[in-house]
Short mmCIF file of C-alpha atoms and ligand atoms in Angstrom, two decimals:
data_model
loop_
_atom_site.label_atom_id
_atom_site.label_comp_id
_atom_site.label_asym_id
_atom_site.label_seq_id
_atom_site.Cartn_x
_atom_site.Cartn_y
_atom_site.Cartn_z
CA ALA A 1 6.59 9.24 -18.54
CA ARG A 2 9.89 7.48 -19.12
CA TRP A 3 13.29 8.03 -17.54
CA THR A 4 16.42 5.93 -17.91
CA VAL A 5 19.51 5.70 -15.82
CA ASP A 6 22.95 4.78 -16.94
CA ASP A 7 25.15 7.36 -15.33
CA GLY A 8 22.49 9.55 -13.66
CA TRP A 9 18.82 9.83 -14.61
CA THR A 10 17.99 11.24 -18.06
CA GLY A 11 14.80 11.64 -20.03
CA GLY A 12 11.70 12.52 -18.10
CA GLU A 13 9.60 13.15 -21.18
CA VAL A 14 6.00 12.03 -21.51
CA VAL A 15 5.78 9.39 -24.25
CA PRO A 16 2.67 7.73 -25.72
CA PHE A 17 1.43 4.67 -23.82
CA ALA A 18 2.84 1.71 -25.77
CA PRO A 19 4.49 -1.70 -25.27
CA ILE A 20 8.03 -1.60 -23.89
CA SER A 21 10.69 -3.31 -25.99
CA LEU A 22 13.14 -5.30 -23.85
CA SER A 23 15.77 -7.95 -24.54
CA PRO A 24 14.76 -11.45 -23.39
CA ALA A 25 17.98 -11.25 -21.35
CA ALA A 26 16.80 -8.09 -19.49
CA ALA A 27 17.69 -8.63 -15.83
CA VAL A 28 14.14 -7.89 -14.59
CA PHE A 29 12.83 -11.07 -16.23
CA HIS A 30 15.33 -13.29 -14.45
CA TYR A 31 16.16 -11.69 -11.12
CA ALA A 32 13.01 -9.63 -10.41
CA GLN A 33 14.96 -6.41 -9.89
CA GLU A 34 11.80 -4.29 -9.89
CA ILE A 35 10.06 -1.87 -7.50
CA PHE A 36 6.92 0.21 -7.70
CA GLU A 37 4.61 2.66 -5.96
CA GLY A 38 0.87 3.34 -5.90
CA LEU A 39 -0.90 6.67 -5.36
CA LYS A 40 -4.20 8.28 -6.30
CA ALA A 41 -5.03 11.70 -7.75
CA PHE A 42 -8.36 13.33 -6.94
CA ARG A 43 -10.11 16.23 -8.60
CA HIS A 44 -11.30 18.85 -6.12
CA ALA A 45 -14.45 20.94 -6.46
CA ASP A 46 -12.55 23.85 -8.13
CA GLY A 47 -11.25 21.50 -10.85
CA SER A 48 -7.67 21.28 -9.54
CA VAL A 49 -6.00 17.85 -9.14
CA TRP A 50 -4.25 16.72 -5.97
CA THR A 51 -2.45 13.70 -4.62
CA PHE A 52 -1.86 12.57 -1.05
CA ARG A 53 1.54 12.64 0.73
CA PRO A 54 3.62 11.78 -2.38
CA GLU A 55 6.83 12.62 -0.48
CA LYS A 56 6.17 9.46 1.57
CA ASN A 57 5.94 7.40 -1.63
CA ALA A 58 9.14 9.06 -2.91
CA GLU A 59 10.96 8.10 0.28
CA ARG A 60 9.58 4.57 0.17
CA LEU A 61 10.66 4.19 -3.48
CA GLN A 62 14.15 5.32 -2.40
CA ARG A 63 14.19 2.72 0.43
CA SER A 64 12.91 0.05 -1.98
CA ALA A 65 15.61 1.04 -4.49
CA ARG A 66 18.33 0.68 -1.87
CA ARG A 67 17.06 -2.78 -0.87
CA LEU A 68 16.82 -3.99 -4.48
CA ALA A 69 20.22 -2.50 -5.42
CA LEU A 70 18.55 -0.06 -7.84
CA PRO A 71 19.54 3.61 -8.25
CA GLU A 72 17.55 6.08 -6.16
CA LEU A 73 15.32 8.67 -7.77
CA SER A 74 15.32 11.98 -5.87
CA THR A 75 12.10 13.20 -4.27
CA GLU A 76 12.23 16.19 -6.61
CA ASP A 77 12.43 13.97 -9.73
CA PHE A 78 9.73 11.66 -8.36
CA LEU A 79 7.34 14.58 -7.79
CA ALA A 80 8.21 16.02 -11.22
CA SER A 81 7.40 12.66 -12.84
CA LEU A 82 3.95 12.61 -11.20
CA THR A 83 3.22 16.20 -12.23
CA ALA A 84 4.31 15.53 -15.83
CA GLN A 85 2.23 12.37 -16.22
CA VAL A 86 -0.89 13.56 -14.41
CA SER A 87 -0.86 16.88 -16.30
CA ALA A 88 -0.79 14.89 -19.56
CA ASP A 89 -3.57 12.58 -18.32
CA GLU A 90 -5.63 15.35 -16.71
CA PRO A 91 -8.74 14.67 -18.85
CA TRP A 92 -8.82 11.16 -17.33
CA VAL A 93 -9.05 12.42 -13.74
CA PRO A 94 -12.66 11.71 -12.71
CA ALA A 95 -15.07 14.43 -11.66
CA ALA A 96 -14.93 15.83 -8.12
CA GLY A 97 -17.19 14.76 -5.29
CA GLY A 98 -16.66 11.04 -4.96
CA GLU A 99 -14.09 8.33 -4.43
CA ASP A 100 -13.31 7.94 -8.15
CA SER A 101 -9.66 8.76 -8.77
CA LEU A 102 -6.78 8.51 -11.21
CA TYR A 103 -4.54 5.70 -9.94
CA ILE A 104 -0.82 6.46 -10.42
CA ARG A 105 1.69 3.63 -10.79
CA PRO A 106 5.39 4.62 -10.82
CA PHE A 107 7.74 1.66 -11.37
CA MET A 108 11.44 1.00 -11.89
CA PHE A 109 13.15 -2.06 -13.30
CA ALA A 110 16.48 -3.43 -14.50
CA SER A 111 16.42 -3.25 -18.30
CA GLU A 112 20.05 -4.19 -18.96
CA ALA A 113 20.55 -7.44 -20.90
CA PHE A 114 22.95 -9.93 -19.31
CA LEU A 115 22.70 -13.33 -17.63
CA GLY A 116 25.07 -13.05 -14.66
CA VAL A 117 23.72 -12.28 -11.20
CA ARG A 118 24.65 -8.70 -10.36
CA SER A 119 22.84 -5.39 -10.06
CA ALA A 120 22.03 -3.86 -13.42
CA HIS A 121 23.69 -0.69 -14.70
CA GLN A 122 20.81 0.16 -16.99
CA VAL A 123 17.49 0.84 -15.35
CA ASP A 124 14.18 2.30 -16.58
CA TYR A 125 11.61 4.24 -14.59
CA TYR A 126 8.07 4.79 -15.84
CA VAL A 127 4.85 6.29 -14.56
CA ILE A 128 1.51 5.06 -15.90
CA THR A 129 -2.00 5.96 -14.74
CA SER A 130 -5.46 4.46 -14.87
CA PRO A 131 -8.85 5.85 -13.88
CA ALA A 132 -10.11 3.93 -10.84
CA GLY A 133 -13.70 3.73 -9.68
CA ALA A 134 -14.70 3.80 -6.02
CA TYR A 135 -13.37 0.74 -4.18
CA PHE A 136 -16.83 0.16 -2.66
CA PRO A 137 -19.40 1.23 -5.25
CA ARG A 138 -22.18 -0.35 -3.15
CA GLY A 139 -21.12 0.81 0.32
CA VAL A 140 -18.28 -0.40 2.52
CA GLN A 141 -18.15 -4.23 2.68
CA PRO A 142 -16.36 -5.96 5.58
CA LEU A 143 -13.70 -8.51 4.59
CA VAL A 144 -13.51 -12.18 5.48
CA VAL A 145 -9.79 -12.76 6.06
CA TRP A 146 -8.02 -16.13 5.91
CA VAL A 147 -5.04 -16.52 8.26
CA SER A 148 -2.34 -18.39 6.34
CA ASP A 149 -0.44 -21.06 8.26
CA SER A 150 1.36 -22.32 5.18
CA TYR A 151 2.98 -19.23 3.71
CA ALA A 152 4.69 -16.04 4.82
CA ARG A 153 4.93 -12.93 2.66
CA ALA A 154 8.49 -11.99 3.53
CA GLY A 155 11.19 -12.99 5.99
CA ALA A 156 13.37 -11.02 8.38
CA GLY A 157 16.28 -9.48 6.48
CA GLY A 158 14.35 -10.05 3.25
CA THR A 159 12.45 -7.64 1.08
CA GLY A 160 9.23 -7.31 3.12
CA ALA A 161 9.71 -3.60 3.79
CA ALA A 162 10.34 -2.91 0.09
CA LYS A 163 7.58 -2.49 -2.47
CA CYS A 164 9.01 -4.93 -5.00
CA GLY A 165 7.18 -7.16 -7.46
CA GLY A 166 8.63 -10.34 -5.98
CA ASN A 167 6.78 -9.83 -2.68
CA TYR A 168 3.49 -9.84 -4.56
CA ALA A 169 4.47 -12.99 -6.49
CA SER A 170 5.11 -14.68 -3.15
CA SER A 171 1.73 -13.64 -1.74
CA LEU A 172 -0.38 -14.91 -4.68
CA LEU A 173 -0.59 -18.50 -3.47
CA GLY A 174 -1.74 -17.35 -0.03
CA LYS A 175 -4.48 -15.32 -1.71
CA LYS A 176 -5.51 -18.38 -3.71
CA GLU A 177 -5.64 -20.45 -0.52
CA ALA A 178 -7.81 -17.73 1.06
CA ALA A 179 -10.23 -17.85 -1.89
CA GLU A 180 -10.45 -21.65 -1.55
CA HIS A 181 -11.66 -21.10 2.03
CA GLY A 182 -14.27 -18.58 0.93
CA ALA A 183 -12.24 -15.60 2.19
CA ASP A 184 -11.61 -12.29 0.42
CA GLU A 185 -8.08 -11.71 1.62
CA VAL A 186 -5.16 -13.38 3.35
CA LEU A 187 -3.39 -12.37 6.58
CA PHE A 188 0.26 -13.37 6.71
CA LEU A 189 2.00 -14.22 9.98
CA ASP A 190 5.67 -13.59 10.71
CA SER A 191 7.96 -16.00 8.85
CA GLU A 192 10.04 -17.01 11.87
CA THR A 193 7.51 -18.12 14.48
CA HIS A 194 4.26 -18.08 12.50
CA THR A 195 2.58 -16.50 15.52
CA SER A 196 2.46 -12.71 15.16
CA ILE A 197 0.43 -10.92 12.55
CA ASP A 198 2.28 -9.07 9.78
CA GLU A 199 -0.13 -7.73 7.14
CA LEU A 200 -2.49 -8.63 4.31
CA SER A 201 -1.24 -9.16 0.74
CA GLY A 202 -1.68 -5.46 -0.07
CA MET A 203 -2.83 -3.76 3.14
CA ASN A 204 -1.67 -3.12 6.69
CA VAL A 205 -3.89 -4.22 9.58
CA MET A 206 -5.20 -2.46 12.72
CA ALA A 207 -7.36 -3.22 15.76
CA ILE A 208 -9.46 -0.91 17.94
CA THR A 209 -10.01 -1.84 21.58
CA LYS A 210 -12.90 -1.24 23.96
CA ASP A 211 -10.71 1.11 26.04
CA GLY A 212 -9.95 3.38 23.06
CA ARG A 213 -6.60 2.16 21.83
CA ILE A 214 -5.65 1.58 18.20
CA LEU A 215 -3.13 -1.19 17.70
CA THR A 216 -1.08 -2.16 14.68
CA PRO A 217 1.91 -4.49 14.20
CA GLU A 218 5.24 -2.75 14.68
CA LEU A 219 7.44 -2.30 11.60
CA THR A 220 9.71 -5.31 11.80
CA GLY A 221 11.39 -5.00 8.41
CA ALA A 222 9.01 -7.66 7.02
CA ILE A 223 6.03 -5.27 6.81
CA LEU A 224 5.44 -2.56 4.23
CA GLU A 225 5.38 0.91 5.81
CA GLY A 226 2.01 2.04 4.47
CA VAL A 227 1.31 5.72 3.87
CA THR A 228 -2.30 5.06 4.88
CA ARG A 229 -1.12 3.30 8.06
CA ASP A 230 0.98 6.32 9.07
CA SER A 231 -1.87 8.74 8.28
CA ILE A 232 -4.41 6.76 10.31
CA LEU A 233 -2.08 6.64 13.32
CA GLN A 234 -1.90 10.46 13.11
CA LEU A 235 -5.69 10.89 12.74
CA ALA A 236 -6.17 8.48 15.65
CA ARG A 237 -3.82 10.59 17.80
CA ASP A 238 -5.79 13.72 16.81
CA ARG A 239 -8.97 12.03 18.10
CA GLY A 240 -7.44 11.04 21.42
CA LEU A 241 -7.26 7.36 20.53
CA GLU A 242 -3.97 6.09 21.83
CA PRO A 243 -2.05 4.40 18.99
CA ALA A 244 0.40 1.61 19.76
CA GLU A 245 2.70 -0.19 17.34
CA GLN A 246 3.42 -3.57 18.85
CA LYS A 247 3.90 -7.25 18.23
CA MET A 248 0.45 -8.91 18.19
CA SER A 249 0.18 -12.68 18.21
CA MET A 250 -2.77 -14.17 16.34
CA ASP A 251 -3.72 -16.10 19.51
CA TRP A 252 -3.82 -12.83 21.46
CA VAL A 253 -5.94 -11.25 18.70
CA THR A 254 -8.48 -14.09 18.61
CA GLU A 255 -8.70 -14.22 22.45
CA ASN A 256 -9.39 -10.50 22.54
CA ILE A 257 -11.94 -10.72 19.75
CA ALA A 258 -13.70 -13.52 21.67
CA SER A 259 -13.67 -11.55 24.97
CA GLY A 260 -14.92 -8.37 23.27
CA GLU A 261 -11.75 -6.45 24.18
CA ILE A 262 -11.07 -5.89 20.46
CA THR A 263 -14.18 -4.23 19.10
CA GLU A 264 -13.15 -3.41 15.52
CA MET A 265 -10.47 -4.41 13.06
CA PHE A 266 -9.65 -3.07 9.64
CA ALA A 267 -7.18 -3.28 6.79
CA CYS A 268 -5.73 -0.11 5.24
CA GLY A 269 -3.96 0.90 2.05
CA THR A 270 -4.17 3.33 -0.84
CA ALA A 271 -6.70 1.27 -2.85
CA ALA A 272 -9.46 0.74 -0.25
CA VAL A 273 -8.22 3.44 2.18
CA ILE A 274 -9.86 1.55 5.07
CA ASN A 275 -11.61 -1.81 4.72
CA PRO A 276 -13.33 -3.23 7.84
CA ILE A 277 -12.55 -6.86 8.71
CA GLY A 278 -15.69 -8.76 9.69
CA GLU A 279 -14.24 -12.22 10.28
CA PHE A 280 -11.00 -14.17 10.53
CA ARG A 281 -10.83 -17.80 9.42
CA SER A 282 -8.00 -20.28 9.89
CA GLU A 283 -7.38 -24.02 10.23
CA LYS A 284 -8.17 -23.50 13.95
CA GLY A 285 -11.61 -21.94 13.60
CA SER A 286 -13.34 -18.66 12.83
CA TRP A 287 -13.83 -15.42 14.76
CA THR A 288 -16.37 -12.72 14.07
CA ILE A 289 -15.32 -9.21 15.11
CA GLY A 290 -18.07 -7.27 16.86
CA ASP A 291 -21.25 -8.01 14.91
CA GLY A 292 -19.27 -8.77 11.74
CA GLY A 293 -20.22 -5.41 10.22
CA SER A 294 -18.33 -2.14 9.79
CA GLY A 295 -17.27 -0.60 13.13
CA ALA A 296 -18.18 2.99 14.00
CA VAL A 297 -14.60 4.23 14.61
CA THR A 298 -13.43 2.47 11.46
CA LEU A 299 -16.05 4.27 9.39
CA GLN A 300 -15.33 7.65 11.03
CA LEU A 301 -11.61 7.34 10.28
CA ARG A 302 -12.45 6.35 6.70
CA GLU A 303 -14.78 9.35 6.27
CA GLU A 304 -12.13 11.70 7.55
CA LEU A 305 -9.28 10.36 5.44
CA THR A 306 -11.28 10.13 2.20
CA GLY A 307 -12.64 13.63 2.93
CA ILE A 308 -9.11 15.06 3.23
CA GLN A 309 -8.09 13.35 -0.03
CA GLN A 310 -11.15 14.66 -1.87
CA GLY A 311 -10.74 18.18 -0.50
CA SER A 312 -13.98 18.23 1.54
CA VAL A 313 -12.32 17.96 4.98
CA GLU A 314 -9.64 20.42 6.13
CA ASP A 315 -6.09 19.24 5.39
CA ARG A 316 -4.75 20.04 8.89
CA HIS A 317 -1.45 18.26 8.36
CA GLY A 318 -0.58 19.67 4.91
CA TRP A 319 -0.83 16.22 3.33
CA LEU A 320 -2.14 17.30 -0.08
CA HIS A 321 0.13 18.03 -3.05
CA LYS A 322 -1.17 19.80 -6.16
CA LEU A 323 -0.47 18.05 -9.48
CA ALA A 324 -2.61 19.94 -11.99
N1 PMP B 401 1.15 -3.58 2.64
C1 PMP B 401 1.33 -4.01 1.37
C2 PMP B 401 1.96 -5.34 1.18
C3 PMP B 401 0.91 -3.21 0.28
O1 PMP B 401 1.07 -3.65 -0.97
C4 PMP B 401 0.32 -1.96 0.53
C5 PMP B 401 -0.13 -1.10 -0.62
N2 PMP B 401 0.91 -0.26 -1.08
C6 PMP B 401 0.17 -1.54 1.87
C7 PMP B 401 0.59 -2.37 2.89
C8 PMP B 401 -0.43 -0.20 2.19
O2 PMP B 401 0.44 0.83 1.81
P1 PMP B 401 -0.13 2.27 1.38
O3 PMP B 401 -0.99 2.71 2.50
O4 PMP B 401 1.08 3.11 1.21
O5 PMP B 401 -0.89 2.06 0.12
#
């Protein structure tokens, strides 16, 4: 689906999937004025197609737009764009009863051609989709996570809280460094002191303690406000786990892993939903969490959240939105 803005959004029609023609001087190529979102659509047992909390993605796209000096798309137009595209792609939505989904990628970029540094007046917004298999086709696999001392993902006052392409460009080298150390993922620390944990390259991070608390870094402006993060904090509250959003230094985390105070840790985001963390590695050493496997509370929260998304667990909070 394609929309353009010049003086207010126009278009909104579904067009065939095809290359986009842009001037080599289009602002997005030079100044990275681009933002995006990521959601999944699931088929339920009765054949209908649903997505999860898209209003949260609409609001985040609006916040990202403000930060990147792009025009905001209303929640109503955002939801209409998802309905239009997913209705057109309905045959591609996988069968009900599993974690297979149709991944939805809305994105907005500056298409105006000019070479000066200013916000563009001409902007395009598209939605594309792709069928996505289960994140863990062979059962949930705990992550080995490298703690990056060299790089930060985003700085205070920067674009960390926005979902913009540039943030992902800046996290690629950290991911490469992680792979060189045999790790699956990278954990970024805050850019100012390099002591407190921020998030992974595409997931938020949480810890569960022996005394039944669930801890996650507070939203500092350098962390992406994950829809999954918010949903897990709510499900945790429902279960009587006491959630706390707080600054967590990596030293504090490793001490509490070593003492057994932290019993489970996991990463969370739309793609994996919840991915247990089995081990942290850094220049200073390595720390195995619990027995290095998938924690019981982690797996229960994952079951519940994936169940709500797939329509097999009651949607107590009214999180589902019908698309087709
Ligand atoms: N942090 C980053 C940097 C991400 O890219 C994502 C994925 N959108 C998340 C956290 C998790 O956000 P969500 O739960 O909304 O997918």
